[in-house]
Every structure is written in structure tokens, then in C-alpha cells.
PDB file of C-alpha atoms in Angstrom:
ATOM      1  CA  MET A   1      -0.063   0.035   0.006  1.00  0.00           C
ATOM      2  CA  SER A   2       1.372   3.453  -0.985  1.00  0.00           C
ATOM      3  CA  TYR A   3       0.425   6.969  -0.188  1.00  0.00           C
ATOM      4  CA  ALA A   4       0.511  10.069  -2.404  1.00  0.00           C
ATOM      5  CA  ILE A   5       3.453  12.201  -1.295  1.00  0.00           C
ATOM      6  CA  GLN A   6       2.494  15.644  -0.039  1.00  0.00           C
ATOM      7  CA  PRO A   7       3.968  18.646  -1.797  1.00  0.00           C
ATOM      8  CA  PRO A   8       6.605  20.533   0.120  1.00  0.00           C
ATOM      9  CA  PRO A   9       5.490  23.611   2.005  1.00  0.00           C
ATOM     10  CA  VAL A  10       5.854  26.853   0.000  1.00  0.00           C
ATOM     11  CA  ALA A  11       7.138  29.825   1.866  1.00  0.00           C
ATOM     12  CA  ALA A  12       4.688  32.775   1.930  1.00  0.00           C
ATOM     13  CA  PRO A  13       5.571  35.846  -0.202  1.00  0.00           C
ATOM     14  CA  PRO A  14       7.101  38.629   1.716  1.00  0.00           C
ATOM     15  CA  ALA A  15       4.759  41.176   3.186  1.00  0.00           C
ATOM     16  CA  THR A  16       4.192  44.378   1.283  1.00  0.00           C
ATOM     17  CA  ARG A  17       5.753  47.510   2.944  1.00  0.00           C
ATOM     18  CA  ARG A  18       3.145  50.092   3.988  1.00  0.00           C
ATOM     19  CA  PRO A  19       3.258  53.199   1.704  1.00  0.00           C
ATOM     20  CA  VAL A  20       4.010  56.475   3.345  1.00  0.00           C
ATOM     21  CA  ALA A  21       0.827  57.872   1.814  1.00  0.00           C
ATOM     22  CA  VAL A  22      -1.157  55.438   3.766  1.00  0.00           C
ATOM     23  CA  ASN A  23       0.518  56.294   7.047  1.00  0.00           C
ATOM     24  CA  MET A  24      -0.072  60.006   6.339  1.00  0.00           C
ATOM     25  CA  ALA A  25      -3.798  59.454   5.468  1.00  0.00           C
ATOM     26  CA  ALA A  26      -4.425  57.406   8.763  1.00  0.00           C
ATOM     27  CA  ALA A  27      -2.576  59.966  10.887  1.00  0.00           C
ATOM     28  CA  LEU A  28      -4.563  62.924   9.289  1.00  0.00           C
ATOM     29  CA  LEU A  29      -7.799  60.956   9.847  1.00  0.00           C
ATOM     30  CA  TRP A  30      -6.981  60.584  13.597  1.00  0.00           C
ATOM     31  CA  THR A  31      -5.956  64.231  13.885  1.00  0.00           C
ATOM     32  CA  MET A  32      -9.312  65.233  12.313  1.00  0.00           C
ATOM     33  CA  ALA A  33     -11.176  63.019  14.628  1.00  0.00           C
ATOM     34  CA  ALA A  34      -9.486  64.547  17.619  1.00  0.00           C
ATOM     35  CA  ALA A  35      -9.996  68.067  16.465  1.00  0.00           C
ATOM     36  CA  GLY A  36     -13.624  67.510  15.697  1.00  0.00           C
ATOM     37  CA  LEU A  37     -14.178  66.027  19.225  1.00  0.00           C
ATOM     38  CA  VAL A  38     -12.447  69.164  20.913  1.00  0.00           C
ATOM     39  CA  TYR A  39     -14.555  71.421  18.764  1.00  0.00           C
ATOM     40  CA  ALA A  40     -17.837  69.593  19.917  1.00  0.00           C
ATOM     41  CA  ILE A  41     -16.861  69.608  23.481  1.00  0.00           C
ATOM     42  CA  GLY A  42     -16.083  73.354  23.186  1.00  0.00           C
ATOM     43  CA  MET A  43     -19.554  74.064  21.697  1.00  0.00           C
ATOM     44  CA  VAL A  44     -21.063  72.201  24.635  1.00  0.00           C
ATOM     45  CA  ALA A  45     -18.882  74.167  27.121  1.00  0.00           C
ATOM     46  CA  VAL A  46     -20.026  77.556  25.716  1.00  0.00           C
ATOM     47  CA  THR A  47     -23.656  76.743  25.406  1.00  0.00           C
ATOM     48  CA  PRO A  48     -24.597  77.613  29.020  1.00  0.00           C
ATOM     49  CA  GLY A  49     -23.243  81.053  28.561  1.00  0.00           C
ATOM     50  CA  VAL A  50     -24.765  81.495  25.295  1.00  0.00           C
ATOM     51  CA  VAL A  51     -28.188  80.462  26.727  1.00  0.00           C
ATOM     52  CA  GLY A  52     -27.913  82.878  29.782  1.00  0.00           C
ATOM     53  CA  ARG A  53     -26.934  85.921  27.602  1.00  0.00           C
ATOM     54  CA  PHE A  54     -29.651  85.142  25.070  1.00  0.00           C
ATOM     55  CA  ARG A  55     -32.300  84.900  27.774  1.00  0.00           C
ATOM     56  CA  ASP A  56     -31.144  88.261  29.321  1.00  0.00           C
ATOM     57  CA  ALA A  57     -31.312  89.886  25.831  1.00  0.00           C
ATOM     58  CA  VAL A  58     -34.777  88.745  24.871  1.00  0.00           C
ATOM     59  CA  ALA A  59     -36.383  88.619  28.441  1.00  0.00           C
ATOM     60  CA  GLY A  60     -40.195  88.533  28.176  1.00  0.00           C
ATOM     61  CA  SER A  61     -40.289  86.846  24.657  1.00  0.00           C
ATOM     62  CA  THR A  62     -42.752  83.966  24.254  1.00  0.00           C
ATOM     63  CA  VAL A  63     -40.482  81.981  21.928  1.00  0.00           C
ATOM     64  CA  VAL A  64     -37.251  82.193  23.849  1.00  0.00           C
ATOM     65  CA  ASP A  65     -37.708  78.611  25.218  1.00  0.00           C
ATOM     66  CA  ASN A  66     -37.956  77.260  21.754  1.00  0.00           C
ATOM     67  CA  PHE A  67     -34.725  78.974  20.702  1.00  0.00           C
ATOM     68  CA  VAL A  68     -32.990  77.637  23.902  1.00  0.00           C
ATOM     69  CA  THR A  69     -34.113  74.173  23.059  1.00  0.00           C
ATOM     70  CA  VAL A  70     -32.690  74.390  19.573  1.00  0.00           C
ATOM     71  CA  ILE A  71     -29.380  75.593  20.973  1.00  0.00           C
ATOM     72  CA  TRP A  72     -29.076  72.710  23.381  1.00  0.00           C
ATOM     73  CA  LEU A  73     -30.103  70.279  20.752  1.00  0.00           C
ATOM     74  CA  VAL A  74     -27.471  71.505  18.309  1.00  0.00           C
ATOM     75  CA  ALA A  75     -24.830  71.275  20.966  1.00  0.00           C
ATOM     76  CA  ALA A  76     -25.821  67.734  21.944  1.00  0.00           C
ATOM     77  CA  LEU A  77     -25.917  66.564  18.235  1.00  0.00           C
ATOM     78  CA  SER A  78     -22.411  68.044  17.717  1.00  0.00           C
ATOM     79  CA  LEU A  79     -21.087  66.077  20.570  1.00  0.00           C
ATOM     80  CA  VAL A  80     -22.714  62.758  19.640  1.00  0.00           C
ATOM     81  CA  LEU A  81     -21.542  63.384  16.018  1.00  0.00           C
ATOM     82  CA  GLY A  82     -18.049  64.098  17.125  1.00  0.00           C
ATOM     83  CA  LEU A  83     -17.910  60.744  19.108  1.00  0.00           C
ATOM     84  CA  LEU A  84     -19.194  58.821  16.159  1.00  0.00           C
ATOM     85  CA  VAL A  85     -16.606  60.518  13.821  1.00  0.00           C
ATOM     86  CA  VAL A  86     -13.871  59.529  16.268  1.00  0.00           C
ATOM     87  CA  ALA A  87     -14.890  55.951  16.317  1.00  0.00           C
ATOM     88  CA  LEU A  88     -15.250  55.787  12.533  1.00  0.00           C
ATOM     89  CA  PHE A  89     -11.951  57.537  11.702  1.00  0.00           C
ATOM     90  CA  VAL A  90     -10.024  55.377  14.261  1.00  0.00           C
ATOM     91  CA  VAL A  91     -11.339  52.173  12.659  1.00  0.00           C
ATOM     92  CA  LEU A  92     -10.701  53.605   9.007  1.00  0.00           C
ATOM     93  CA  GLY A  93      -7.152  54.544  10.029  1.00  0.00           C
ATOM     94  CA  ILE A  94      -6.429  51.101  11.371  1.00  0.00           C
ATOM     95  CA  ALA A  95      -8.052  49.437   8.422  1.00  0.00           C
ATOM     96  CA  LEU A  96      -6.071  51.623   5.957  1.00  0.00           C
ATOM     97  CA  ARG A  97      -2.862  50.644   7.598  1.00  0.00           C
ATOM     98  CA  ARG A  98      -3.781  46.958   7.222  1.00  0.00           C
ATOM     99  CA  GLY A  99      -4.462  47.416   3.474  1.00  0.00           C
ATOM    100  CA  SER A 100      -8.117  46.909   3.567  1.00  0.00           C
ATOM    101  CA  ARG A 101      -9.842  47.640   0.178  1.00  0.00           C
ATOM    102  CA  LEU A 102     -13.207  48.341   1.728  1.00  0.00           C
ATOM    103  CA  ALA A 103     -11.663  50.806   4.129  1.00  0.00           C
ATOM    104  CA  ARG A 104     -10.249  52.611   1.148  1.00  0.00           C
ATOM    105  CA  GLY A 105     -13.624  52.910  -0.488  1.00  0.00           C
ATOM    106  CA  ILE A 106     -15.284  54.142   2.544  1.00  0.00           C
ATOM    107  CA  THR A 107     -12.686  56.650   3.160  1.00  0.00           C
ATOM    108  CA  LEU A 108     -13.018  58.074  -0.290  1.00  0.00           C
ATOM    109  CA  GLY A 109     -16.764  58.145   0.344  1.00  0.00           C
ATOM    110  CA  VAL A 110     -16.382  59.890   3.651  1.00  0.00           C
ATOM    111  CA  CYS A 111     -13.967  62.526   2.113  1.00  0.00           C
ATOM    112  CA  GLY A 112     -16.513  63.307  -0.644  1.00  0.00           C
ATOM    113  CA  LEU A 113     -19.272  63.851   1.929  1.00  0.00           C
ATOM    114  CA  GLY A 114     -17.005  65.904   4.082  1.00  0.00           C
ATOM    115  CA  LEU A 115     -16.095  68.233   1.234  1.00  0.00           C
ATOM    116  CA  LEU A 116     -19.712  68.803   0.516  1.00  0.00           C
ATOM    117  CA  THR A 117     -20.447  69.499   4.144  1.00  0.00           C
ATOM    118  CA  GLY A 118     -17.434  71.796   4.473  1.00  0.00           C
ATOM    119  CA  PHE A 119     -18.348  73.927   1.338  1.00  0.00           C
ATOM    120  CA  GLY A 120     -22.030  74.021   2.414  1.00  0.00           C
ATOM    121  CA  THR A 121     -20.922  75.388   5.938  1.00  0.00           C
ATOM    122  CA  LEU A 122     -18.637  77.961   4.266  1.00  0.00           C
ATOM    123  CA  ALA A 123     -21.548  79.092   2.087  1.00  0.00           C
ATOM    124  CA  VAL A 124     -23.956  79.503   4.964  1.00  0.00           C
ATOM    125  CA  LEU A 125     -21.287  81.390   7.099  1.00  0.00           C
ATOM    126  CA  ALA A 126     -20.533  83.582   4.080  1.00  0.00           C
ATOM    127  CA  VAL A 127     -24.311  84.484   3.832  1.00  0.00           C
ATOM    128  CA  GLN A 128     -24.459  85.092   7.482  1.00  0.00           C
ATOM    129  CA  ARG A 129     -21.387  87.380   7.604  1.00  0.00           C
ATOM    130  CA  ALA A 130     -22.682  89.293   4.473  1.00  0.00           C
ATOM    131  CA  GLY A 131     -26.086  90.239   5.965  1.00  0.00           C
ATOM    132  CA  GLU A 132     -26.498  92.227   9.097  1.00  0.00           C
ATOM    133  CA  ALA A 133     -29.260  91.148  11.530  1.00  0.00           C
ATOM    134  CA  THR A 134     -31.950  93.781  12.411  1.00  0.00           C
ATOM    135  CA  PRO A 135     -31.317  95.330  15.785  1.00  0.00           C
ATOM    136  CA  GLY A 136     -33.805  94.159  18.431  1.00  0.00           C
ATOM    137  CA  THR A 137     -34.564  90.791  16.654  1.00  0.00           C
ATOM    138  CA  LEU A 138     -33.952  87.304  17.999  1.00  0.00           C
ATOM    139  CA  SER A 139     -31.422  86.606  15.440  1.00  0.00           C
ATOM    140  CA  GLU A 140     -29.279  89.653  16.391  1.00  0.00           C
ATOM    141  CA  ALA A 141     -29.505  88.644  20.008  1.00  0.00           C
ATOM    142  CA  LEU A 142     -28.508  85.081  19.363  1.00  0.00           C
ATOM    143  CA  ASN A 143     -25.450  86.180  17.379  1.00  0.00           C
ATOM    144  CA  GLN A 144     -24.450  88.679  20.153  1.00  0.00           C
ATOM    145  CA  ALA A 145     -24.877  85.824  22.733  1.00  0.00           C
ATOM    146  CA  TYR A 146     -22.040  83.759  21.286  1.00  0.00           C
ATOM    147  CA  PRO A 147     -18.371  84.592  22.288  1.00  0.00           C
ATOM    148  CA  ASN A 148     -16.489  87.142  20.213  1.00  0.00           C
ATOM    149  CA  GLY A 149     -14.968  85.581  17.164  1.00  0.00           C
ATOM    150  CA  TRP A 150     -17.111  82.475  17.172  1.00  0.00           C
ATOM    151  CA  ILE A 151     -18.071  82.928  13.567  1.00  0.00           C
ATOM    152  CA  VAL A 152     -14.543  83.526  12.477  1.00  0.00           C
ATOM    153  CA  LEU A 153     -13.644  80.258  14.291  1.00  0.00           C
ATOM    154  CA  ASN A 154     -16.393  78.381  12.550  1.00  0.00           C
ATOM    155  CA  VAL A 155     -15.072  79.705   9.289  1.00  0.00           C
ATOM    156  CA  ALA A 156     -11.527  78.508  10.048  1.00  0.00           C
ATOM    157  CA  VAL A 157     -12.867  75.030  11.103  1.00  0.00           C
ATOM    158  CA  ALA A 158     -14.925  74.708   7.841  1.00  0.00           C
ATOM    159  CA  ALA A 159     -11.949  75.716   5.711  1.00  0.00           C
ATOM    160  CA  ALA A 160      -9.613  73.330   7.585  1.00  0.00           C
ATOM    161  CA  GLN A 161     -12.072  70.556   7.215  1.00  0.00           C
ATOM    162  CA  VAL A 162     -12.270  71.147   3.375  1.00  0.00           C
ATOM    163  CA  ILE A 163      -8.525  71.012   3.060  1.00  0.00           C
ATOM    164  CA  ALA A 164      -8.039  68.000   5.333  1.00  0.00           C
ATOM    165  CA  TYR A 165     -10.589  65.859   3.438  1.00  0.00           C
ATOM    166  CA  LEU A 166      -9.051  66.979   0.108  1.00  0.00           C
ATOM    167  CA  VAL A 167      -5.566  65.906   1.368  1.00  0.00           C
ATOM    168  CA  VAL A 168      -6.779  62.557   2.750  1.00  0.00           C
ATOM    169  CA  GLY A 169      -8.632  61.658  -0.586  1.00  0.00           C
ATOM    170  CA  VAL A 170      -5.582  62.578  -2.655  1.00  0.00           C
ATOM    171  CA  LEU A 171      -3.309  60.456  -0.338  1.00  0.00           C
ATOM    172  CA  VAL A 172      -5.660  57.442  -0.538  1.00  0.00           C
ATOM    173  CA  LEU A 173      -5.934  57.728  -4.240  1.00  0.00           C
ATOM    174  CA  THR A 174      -2.332  57.949  -4.932  1.00  0.00           C
ATOM    175  CA  ALA A 175      -1.464  55.132  -2.678  1.00  0.00           C
ATOM    176  CA  PRO A 176      -0.411  51.861  -4.680  1.00  0.00           C
ATOM    177  CA  SER A 177      -3.284  49.581  -5.427  1.00  0.00           C
ATOM    178  CA  ALA A 178      -1.129  46.481  -4.731  1.00  0.00           C
ATOM    179  CA  PHE A 179      -1.195  47.399  -0.992  1.00  0.00           C
ATOM    180  CA  PHE A 180      -4.957  47.311  -1.026  1.00  0.00           C
ATOM    181  CA  GLY A 181      -5.230  43.811  -2.428  1.00  0.00           C
ATOM    182  CA  GLY A 182      -4.839  44.919  -6.126  1.00  0.00           C
ATOM    183  CA  ALA A 183      -1.982  42.553  -6.969  1.00  0.00           C
ATOM    184  CA  ALA A 184      -2.539  38.844  -7.708  1.00  0.00           C
ATOM    185  CA  GLY A 185      -1.580  36.699  -4.856  1.00  0.00           C
ATOM    186  CA  TYR A 186       1.014  33.898  -4.964  1.00  0.00           C
ATOM    187  CA  VAL A 187      -0.178  30.825  -6.734  1.00  0.00           C
ATOM    188  CA  THR A 188       1.259  27.350  -6.087  1.00  0.00           C
ATOM    189  CA  PRO A 189       2.388  25.605  -9.260  1.00  0.00           C
ATOM    190  CA  VAL A 190       0.022  22.842 -10.204  1.00  0.00           C
ATOM    191  CA  ASN A 191       2.126  21.208 -13.126  1.00  0.00           C
ATOM    192  CA  SER A 192       4.595  19.558 -10.747  1.00  0.00           C
ATOM    193  CA  VAL A 193       5.078  15.847 -11.276  1.00  0.00           C
ATOM    194  CA  SER A 194       5.325  13.612  -8.302  1.00  0.00           C
ATOM    195  CA  PRO A 195       7.809  10.743  -8.362  1.00  0.00           C
ATOM    196  CA  GLU A 196       6.420   7.425  -9.605  1.00  0.00           C
ATOM    197  CA  TRP A 197       7.034   5.646  -6.233  1.00  0.00           C
ATOM    198  CA  GLY A 198       4.845   8.279  -4.633  1.00  0.00           C
ATOM    199  CA  SER A 199       1.909   7.791  -6.965  1.00  0.00           C
ATOM    200  CA  PRO A 200      -1.260   6.163  -5.608  1.00  0.00           C
ATOM    201  CA  GLN A 201      -2.070   2.668  -6.955  1.00  0.00           C
ATOM    202  CA  THR A 202      -5.126   2.504  -9.209  1.00  0.00           C
ATOM    203  CA  LYS A 203      -5.207  -1.230  -9.936  1.00  0.00           C
ATOM    204  CA  PRO A 204      -6.463  -3.924  -7.476  1.00  0.00           C
ATOM    205  CA  PHE A 205      -3.799  -5.676  -5.477  1.00  0.00           C
ATOM    206  CA  VAL A 206      -3.492  -9.280  -6.735  1.00  0.00           C
ATOM    207  CA  THR A 207      -2.515 -11.898  -4.208  1.00  0.00           C
ATOM    208  CA  GLY A 208      -2.894 -15.184  -6.228  1.00  0.00           C
ATOM    209  CA  GLY A 209      -4.320 -16.845  -9.213  1.00  0.00           C
ATOM    210  CA  SER A 210      -3.093 -16.824 -12.805  1.00  0.00           C
ATOM    211  CA  GLU A 211      -3.338 -13.081 -13.297  1.00  0.00           C
ATOM    212  CA  HIS A 212      -0.307 -10.992 -14.017  1.00  0.00           C
ATOM    213  CA  ASP A 213       1.411  -9.494 -10.839  1.00  0.00           C
ATOM    214  CA  GLN A 214       1.313  -5.745 -11.281  1.00  0.00           C
ATOM    215  CA  PHE A 215       4.191  -5.265  -9.065  1.00  0.00           C
ATOM    216  CA  SER A 216       6.568  -7.461 -11.005  1.00  0.00           C
ATOM    217  CA  ASP A 217       7.690  -7.158 -14.680  1.00  0.00           C
ATOM    218  CA  VAL A 218       9.411 -10.566 -14.606  1.00  0.00           C
ATOM    219  CA  THR A 219       7.769 -12.999 -16.969  1.00  0.00           C
ATOM    220  CA  ALA A 220       7.270 -16.418 -15.427  1.00  0.00           C
ATOM    221  CA  SER A 221       9.308 -19.133 -17.160  1.00  0.00           C
ATOM    222  CA  PRO A 222       7.192 -21.811 -18.937  1.00  0.00           C
ATOM    223  CA  LYS A 223       6.999 -25.379 -17.555  1.00  0.00           C
ATOM    224  CA  SER A 224       9.530 -27.796 -19.056  1.00  0.00           C
ATOM    225  CA  THR A 225       8.216 -30.776 -21.078  1.00  0.00           C
ATOM    226  CA  PRO A 226       8.792 -34.120 -19.484  1.00  0.00           C
ATOM    227  CA  ASN A 227      11.231 -36.420 -21.163  1.00  0.00           C
ATOM    228  CA  PRO A 228      11.214 -40.273 -21.356  1.00  0.00           C
ATOM    229  CA  GLU A 229      13.787 -40.708 -18.755  1.00  0.00           C
ATOM    230  CA  ASP A 230      11.770 -38.743 -16.170  1.00  0.00           C
ATOM    231  CA  GLU A 231       8.781 -40.876 -17.009  1.00  0.00           C
ATOM    232  CA  TYR A 232      10.757 -44.136 -16.508  1.00  0.00           C
ATOM    233  CA  TRP A 233      12.061 -43.113 -13.087  1.00  0.00           C
ATOM    234  CA  SER A 234       8.748 -41.967 -11.933  1.00  0.00           C
ATOM    235  CA  ARG A 235       7.171 -45.487 -12.390  1.00  0.00           C
ATOM    236  CA  PRO A 236       7.441 -48.212  -9.767  1.00  0.00           C
ATOM    237  CA  HIS A 237      10.362 -50.456 -10.365  1.00  0.00           C
ATOM    238  CA  GLU A 238       9.367 -53.653 -11.867  1.00  0.00           C
TER     239      GLU A 238
END
């Protein structure tokens, strides 16, 4: 009984070196996540003062409570969104460093969405800066309730957001596709010929009878024809 010989183990191909662009993109994503969280925490921190100054400016108004609710809701949503962005960007950065093709696609989609959001924020702030609120209105009181330079800070944050998303998108696009699984993997050769002694037997094993022995190529010698002398000596002596 024989067994098929197992092919020798093939050494795995060397690991691909992580591109510098991928490292920079991951680091920038983590920096953006930290900056966004700090901005959200800062918004929550200034909200009590904004609400207090706004109430003092519009004392006696019947809709002040509605505005206060909106202010707190915006601050809470900013904090929740900041936490979600931190979690998402941390995971994306780790996955990018590991060469995940899915993470690359998600990162490009996030960058596109971030660019649209950043340009939209800049447009809204530009309109807000261009127009002047009518004195004595709720809008003017709300603008005055925020700290000095708050709108300028928002403009700077939105501009930095646009630039950061643009840089991350360019870095991910210019990174080698082979690092994200674009190159063909190592294929074990299939045309190797195993030695004859290691090939499995396909014929039944013969233990007796007149059939030809498959394990022997020696032809059996024919029986010799008896001669008269052998016949004479084989009889009883008379």
C-alpha cells in the first residue's frame, strides 16, 4: 500500500511594505477626529453662557424657550456626531494601515461627503457674515450671545475641514493599489510531477491466481516438457 506524497511547504511571499501615503492618511484622519471632538466639547462648554446671555437679551419673549431648546439640541448633536466621527476615523485609519480595500472605498466616500459639508458650511457662514441682523430681533440677540470671534472660528474650522478631506482623498487615491489587494496573490504551481513511487495505486492488489502480478515485470518461465527418462524413473520399479 502506498500513499501520495504531499507537496513541500511553500514559503509565503514577503509582506508588502506600508506606503508613506497610507500612514499620512491614517494620521490625518486621527488628527481630524481629535480636532472635531475638541470642537464639539467646546461647543457644549460655551452653550450655558450663550443661553444665559440670550435669555437676558430677549427677556419677556414668548419663543425664547424654543430657541434655547434648539441651541441645546445643536450642541448635543455636535457632541454625539463628534464621538461617532472619532470611532469611525479610528477604525478607518487602522483598516487603511492594514491594506483593507473596503476601508479605502469608505474613506473616499467619507472624504466626498466631508467636502460637500465643508463647502456648505462655508456658504452658510458667508451669507451670515454678508447680511446684518436687524437690531432688536432674536437673530441679532443670538449672534451677540455667542463669544467674540465665534463665527470666525467656525469659518476656520470649515476651511480646515475642506483642506483636510481633500488631502486625505488625494493620499488614498495615490497610494499603490497593490497594497490594498490589487495585486494577484501567490499561486502554487500545479504542474509539478510527483515521483512514480509516490503515486497512488489505481489497480487492485493481486494476491494469487493466474493473473499477472502488477508489481513484477519478470515473465514467469514456462514449464518444461517431461522427457522419457523422467517418466521411466517416476514409475514403480518392476
